[in-house]
XYZ file of C-alpha atoms in Angstrom:
389
model
C 15.204 -2.509 13.831
C 16.484 -2.839 17.373
C 16.351 -0.135 20.024
C 12.865 1.205 19.356
C 12.953 1.848 15.589
C 9.421 1.609 14.170
C 8.189 -1.324 12.110
C 4.640 -1.472 10.875
C 3.796 -5.126 11.620
C 5.327 -7.702 13.949
C 4.479 -11.336 13.268
C 5.491 -13.535 16.183
C 6.027 -17.140 15.113
C 7.132 -18.427 11.700
C 4.986 -21.541 11.514
C 2.258 -21.995 8.885
C 0.087 -19.144 10.195
C 2.822 -16.598 10.885
C 4.881 -17.214 7.772
C 1.791 -17.014 5.568
C 0.703 -13.728 7.153
C 4.225 -12.278 6.894
C 4.521 -13.266 3.222
C 1.231 -11.660 2.233
C 1.806 -8.491 4.260
C 5.317 -7.988 2.896
C 4.141 -8.680 -0.649
C 1.448 -6.055 -0.045
C 4.065 -3.408 0.719
C 4.072 -3.448 4.512
C 7.200 -3.475 6.642
C 7.196 -6.811 8.458
C 9.334 -8.270 11.241
C 8.952 -12.037 11.571
C 10.112 -13.197 14.999
C 11.074 -16.820 15.569
C 14.263 -18.030 17.286
C 14.015 -21.605 15.939
C 12.716 -21.396 12.375
C 12.963 -23.405 10.265
C 12.222 -26.187 12.723
C 10.911 -29.723 12.922
C 7.631 -30.275 14.720
C 6.735 -33.566 16.251
C 3.530 -34.346 14.364
C 2.170 -36.288 11.435
C 2.980 -33.606 8.883
C -0.105 -34.197 6.764
C -1.334 -31.343 4.557
C -5.037 -31.948 3.828
C -6.556 -31.475 0.413
C -8.520 -28.342 1.268
C -5.221 -26.709 2.284
C -3.636 -27.748 -1.024
C -6.692 -26.475 -2.888
C -6.556 -23.107 -1.156
C -2.758 -22.784 -1.106
C -1.610 -24.476 -4.339
C 2.004 -23.371 -3.883
C 2.332 -26.106 -1.242
C 2.201 -28.681 -4.041
C 5.765 -27.656 -4.843
C 6.770 -29.673 -1.770
C 5.587 -32.901 -3.406
C 9.052 -34.184 -4.430
C 10.269 -33.779 -0.826
C 7.311 -35.562 0.754
C 4.903 -38.367 -0.009
C 1.537 -38.347 -1.745
C -0.919 -40.675 -0.042
C -4.351 -41.741 -1.263
C -5.139 -44.746 0.938
C -6.203 -44.629 4.578
C -6.526 -47.788 6.658
C -8.903 -47.479 9.626
C -8.882 -50.015 12.472
C -11.323 -50.269 15.377
C -11.878 -52.915 18.083
C -14.437 -55.482 16.984
C -14.690 -54.097 13.438
C -11.425 -55.168 11.871
C -10.125 -52.712 9.323
C -11.447 -50.641 6.469
C -9.419 -49.246 3.584
C -10.631 -45.868 2.332
C -9.397 -44.211 -0.829
C -9.120 -40.477 -0.144
C -11.048 -38.170 -2.454
C -7.692 -36.784 -3.612
C -4.066 -37.395 -2.604
C -2.861 -35.932 0.683
C 0.682 -34.598 0.974
C 2.824 -35.645 3.921
C 6.045 -33.764 4.505
C 8.561 -33.222 7.301
C 7.624 -30.064 9.162
C 11.181 -28.738 8.883
C 10.783 -28.810 5.101
C 7.434 -27.021 5.280
C 8.831 -24.466 7.731
C 11.847 -23.707 5.539
C 9.659 -23.389 2.443
C 7.317 -20.889 4.069
C 10.070 -18.904 5.767
C 11.939 -18.515 2.478
C 8.778 -17.300 0.748
C 8.152 -14.728 3.490
C 11.729 -13.429 3.338
C 11.661 -13.353 -0.479
C 8.498 -11.221 -0.273
C 10.345 -8.695 1.907
C 9.723 -9.774 5.512
C 12.734 -9.618 7.823
C 13.336 -12.740 9.908
C 14.455 -11.837 13.434
C 15.717 -14.934 15.316
C 14.579 -13.636 18.705
C 11.859 -14.628 21.156
C 9.387 -11.917 22.182
C 8.852 -11.913 25.936
C 6.919 -8.650 26.490
C 4.209 -6.772 24.604
C 2.980 -3.448 26.000
C 0.256 -1.304 24.397
C 1.295 2.166 23.231
C -0.627 5.044 21.683
C 0.410 3.884 18.219
C 0.374 0.105 18.711
C 2.731 -2.000 20.817
C 6.228 -2.003 22.203
C 7.764 -5.460 22.046
C 10.805 -6.606 24.002
C 12.813 -9.646 22.961
C 14.768 -12.126 25.065
C 17.979 -10.088 24.659
C 16.420 -6.801 25.748
C 15.906 -5.342 22.265
C 12.764 -3.239 21.833
C 10.563 -2.742 18.786
C 7.779 -0.191 18.343
C 5.181 -1.604 15.961
C 1.739 -0.633 14.816
C 0.272 -4.152 14.689
C 1.010 -7.570 16.186
C 0.012 -10.954 14.813
C 0.568 -13.720 17.358
C 1.234 -17.103 15.754
C 3.667 -18.637 18.211
C 2.152 -22.064 18.674
C 0.191 -24.098 21.186
C 1.951 -22.658 24.253
C 1.725 -19.112 22.886
C 3.209 -16.318 24.981
C 1.467 -13.770 22.762
C -1.893 -15.317 23.599
C -1.172 -14.892 27.309
C -0.080 -11.289 26.767
C -2.769 -10.165 24.305
C -5.814 -12.261 25.220
C -5.490 -13.905 28.639
C -9.170 -14.879 28.506
C -8.479 -17.262 25.608
C -7.195 -20.415 27.274
C -7.340 -23.486 25.012
C -7.150 -26.912 26.605
C -3.707 -28.427 26.039
C -4.200 -32.069 25.057
C -1.172 -34.390 24.790
C 0.515 -36.510 22.149
C 3.329 -39.062 22.234
C 5.187 -40.498 19.264
C 8.270 -41.836 17.523
C 10.040 -40.954 14.278
C 10.834 -44.211 12.472
C 13.071 -44.385 9.351
C 11.311 -45.888 6.340
C 12.423 -46.745 2.789
C 11.219 -44.612 -0.092
C 9.289 -47.583 -1.519
C 7.265 -48.097 1.669
C 3.499 -48.462 1.163
C 2.020 -44.953 0.766
C -0.854 -45.259 3.218
C -2.032 -43.705 6.442
C -2.993 -45.942 9.333
C -5.446 -44.757 11.987
C -6.229 -47.080 14.907
C -9.093 -46.286 17.276
C -9.410 -47.646 20.805
C -12.705 -48.208 22.641
C -13.461 -45.445 25.128
C -10.313 -43.560 24.129
C -10.934 -40.006 22.821
C -8.175 -40.009 20.242
C -6.303 -42.396 17.986
C -2.953 -43.926 17.080
C -1.537 -42.922 13.707
C 1.129 -43.974 11.218
C 1.980 -41.219 8.731
C 4.773 -41.876 6.181
C 6.448 -38.516 5.641
C 9.689 -37.828 3.730
C 12.444 -40.064 5.137
C 10.651 -41.039 8.330
C 7.256 -42.213 9.452
C 5.611 -40.382 12.309
C 3.949 -42.972 14.542
C 2.087 -41.418 17.420
C -0.990 -41.221 19.589
C -3.152 -38.236 20.488
C -5.680 -37.795 23.285
C -8.191 -35.076 22.405
C -9.559 -34.416 25.879
C -8.039 -32.764 28.915
C -6.576 -34.919 31.645
C -4.782 -37.797 29.903
C -1.601 -38.960 31.604
C 1.623 -39.261 29.637
C 1.943 -42.859 30.784
C -1.485 -43.734 29.366
C -0.510 -42.425 25.953
C 2.901 -44.057 26.015
C 1.313 -47.404 26.872
C -1.140 -47.099 23.969
C 1.708 -46.192 21.626
C 3.954 -49.066 22.755
C 1.083 -51.514 22.324
C 0.599 -50.337 18.737
C 4.312 -50.425 17.943
C 4.550 -53.995 19.247
C 1.517 -55.059 17.185
C 3.076 -53.453 14.094
C 6.440 -55.088 14.727
C 8.195 -51.723 15.113
C 10.903 -51.115 17.695
C 10.228 -48.412 20.267
C 13.933 -47.530 20.240
C 13.572 -44.466 18.013
C 13.546 -40.703 18.743
C 10.529 -39.915 20.925
C 8.433 -36.781 20.836
C 5.479 -35.185 22.512
C 3.682 -31.897 21.973
C 0.375 -30.336 23.017
C -2.648 -29.913 20.765
C -4.595 -26.775 21.748
C -8.374 -27.113 21.597
C -10.817 -24.292 22.216
C -12.990 -24.607 25.294
C -16.748 -24.869 25.053
C -18.202 -21.518 24.051
C -14.896 -20.050 22.907
C -16.046 -20.159 19.277
C -18.841 -17.726 20.122
C -16.494 -15.044 21.483
C -14.625 -13.742 18.418
C -13.329 -10.746 20.366
C -10.890 -13.111 22.110
C -9.063 -13.637 18.810
C -8.174 -10.079 17.876
C -8.708 -6.347 18.045
C -7.911 -3.236 16.042
C -4.144 -3.720 16.331
C -3.654 -7.406 17.132
C -4.699 -10.871 16.017
C -4.079 -14.455 17.108
C -3.743 -17.162 14.458
C -3.197 -20.904 14.156
C -2.337 -22.943 17.248
C -1.867 -19.736 19.232
C -5.618 -19.205 18.822
C -6.509 -22.878 19.406
C -7.701 -23.304 15.808
C -7.486 -27.093 15.652
C -10.030 -29.703 14.543
C -11.170 -31.424 17.781
C -11.926 -34.712 15.991
C -8.778 -35.144 13.901
C -6.321 -32.841 15.701
C -5.465 -31.265 12.304
C -4.406 -27.641 12.416
C -2.305 -26.806 9.339
C -5.263 -25.725 7.196
C -6.715 -23.514 9.927
C -3.292 -22.032 10.620
C -2.753 -21.093 6.987
C -6.316 -19.817 6.646
C -6.208 -17.655 9.768
C -2.820 -16.180 8.878
C -4.135 -15.301 5.438
C -7.323 -13.773 6.879
C -5.369 -11.547 9.261
C -3.098 -10.337 6.451
C -5.960 -9.737 4.016
C -7.976 -7.756 6.558
C -5.011 -5.546 7.448
C -4.093 -4.938 3.820
C -7.665 -4.193 2.779
C -8.844 -2.180 5.775
C -5.691 -0.733 7.342
C -6.694 -2.250 10.689
C -7.172 -5.692 12.201
C -10.555 -4.757 13.678
C -12.393 -6.840 11.077
C -10.357 -9.991 11.689
C -12.509 -11.514 14.489
C -15.674 -11.295 12.388
C -13.967 -12.784 9.311
C -12.503 -15.559 11.449
C -15.903 -16.290 12.978
C -17.542 -16.627 9.577
C -14.834 -18.628 7.818
C -13.184 -20.718 10.546
C -14.846 -20.599 13.965
C -18.265 -21.699 12.685
C -16.794 -24.892 11.224
C -14.831 -25.629 14.395
C -17.898 -25.008 16.539
C -19.815 -27.691 14.631
C -16.809 -30.028 14.876
C -16.833 -29.582 18.659
C -20.505 -30.576 18.741
C -19.594 -33.844 17.007
C -16.310 -34.555 18.800
C -17.615 -36.045 22.043
C -19.985 -38.318 20.100
C -17.294 -39.468 17.688
C -15.179 -41.014 20.436
C -18.133 -42.470 22.323
C -17.574 -46.186 22.963
C -18.676 -48.261 19.996
C -19.117 -45.474 17.473
C -15.941 -46.018 15.461
C -16.800 -49.722 15.203
C -20.304 -48.864 13.948
C -18.885 -46.271 11.552
C -16.560 -48.818 9.960
C -19.388 -51.371 9.712
C -21.697 -48.807 8.109
C -19.026 -47.678 5.640
C -18.369 -51.276 4.712
C -22.068 -51.650 3.842
C -22.578 -48.228 2.221
C -20.380 -47.114 -0.684
C -21.901 -43.630 -0.496
C -21.131 -43.255 3.208
C -17.614 -44.502 2.523
C -17.269 -41.706 -0.031
C -18.448 -39.174 2.560
C -15.775 -40.506 4.916
C -13.188 -40.275 2.126
C -14.062 -36.608 1.705
C -13.776 -36.046 5.469
C -10.310 -37.640 5.419
C -9.277 -35.450 2.480
C -10.641 -32.308 4.096
C -13.217 -31.687 1.360
C -16.280 -32.483 3.474
C -17.333 -29.643 5.745
C -18.889 -30.409 9.100
C -21.677 -28.007 8.230
C -23.116 -30.331 5.563
C -21.949 -33.635 7.090
C -25.312 -34.481 8.669
C -27.246 -34.111 5.422
C -24.742 -36.101 3.369
C -24.393 -38.920 5.918
C -28.146 -39.378 6.262
C -28.603 -39.283 2.495
C -25.927 -41.938 2.016
C -27.472 -44.263 4.619
C -30.976 -43.942 3.195
C -29.946 -44.404 -0.423
C -27.819 -47.476 0.327
C -30.371 -48.941 2.781
C -27.830 -49.845 5.425
C -28.907 -52.127 8.298
C -30.594 -50.766 11.410
C -27.824 -51.041 14.021
C -25.002 -49.189 12.178
C -27.546 -46.698 10.846
C -28.756 -45.853 14.354
C -25.168 -45.462 15.583
C -24.319 -43.020 12.806
C -27.564 -41.099 13.306
C -26.752 -40.708 16.995
C -23.468 -39.160 15.943
C -24.881 -36.624 13.490
C -27.800 -35.566 15.734
């Protein structure tokens, strides 16, 4: 395929979005080149696959024996103590290297060709694009799907107007025994737009902290992480990691043309498709990669991708962005935990949010209904109402 030979579709990036798109396109009879110099790779993150991703992509359940199924989430907030929430259904936590290998193998088995090269140039041609890799090889392709992560080069080349905010994380990978308690821990901090997490994956726990607004210093995150590790009795002397979480800027959800055109599409982290409250992106990556592939297979062009993305992904993220700044307002997480402690129905709504089965579109109606039916006290009720309105 080197030296200018034509391929129909180039998928750049073999993460959840790219590998899913490549698998579906190849299975649909298209010639696919899947570019990624590192795959399969580990990614420094929690590795949680939410329930709505498992519902929509049931093949991921095959990873169960290599990961951990978790049903219990322990939430902690200053002044509120802790609250244990049973998820609406088990979440799957797995090392990202295992997920990456699984998806890459499925794409290759479907007929995609994995090219371990990095694309550094993409120039429009009359019939699509000419790509150039980091060793000077060229590829003439009809369509390009950019799925090369938070710091996406394809985004800069194809849609320079789409510039997600890069928010930071810091963390450690800590070895854990197989019989460790299967629970997630999420610790909130007053006035801190993010949280500290403990996610037990396969052979390690990912313990980290994310800041979901622009401008946090690495030292601030590291200090928050070290404080949590000390409180949990965990040594900080374990492999450290950090990676950006890309979040769409205000108004970006209303400009679907930034996400694709007739011959190109951006998916997953490359498009900034990440929940601004939780930082979760695996579901949106898989969903966007599938949408791009389906549109191309059904219509013979990617022109319909932005509209499909707007209807099935961007609308939900737009509502999440409306809630995000309120969620991390000082005192809200404390009031949320107090209200959930008093209201079994609200606690169930929260359990569905944790599992990924509660959409933001219907969150307001369900939260208000739960508070009214359980007759929760005035102060936590007001705090929750300020969040949903």
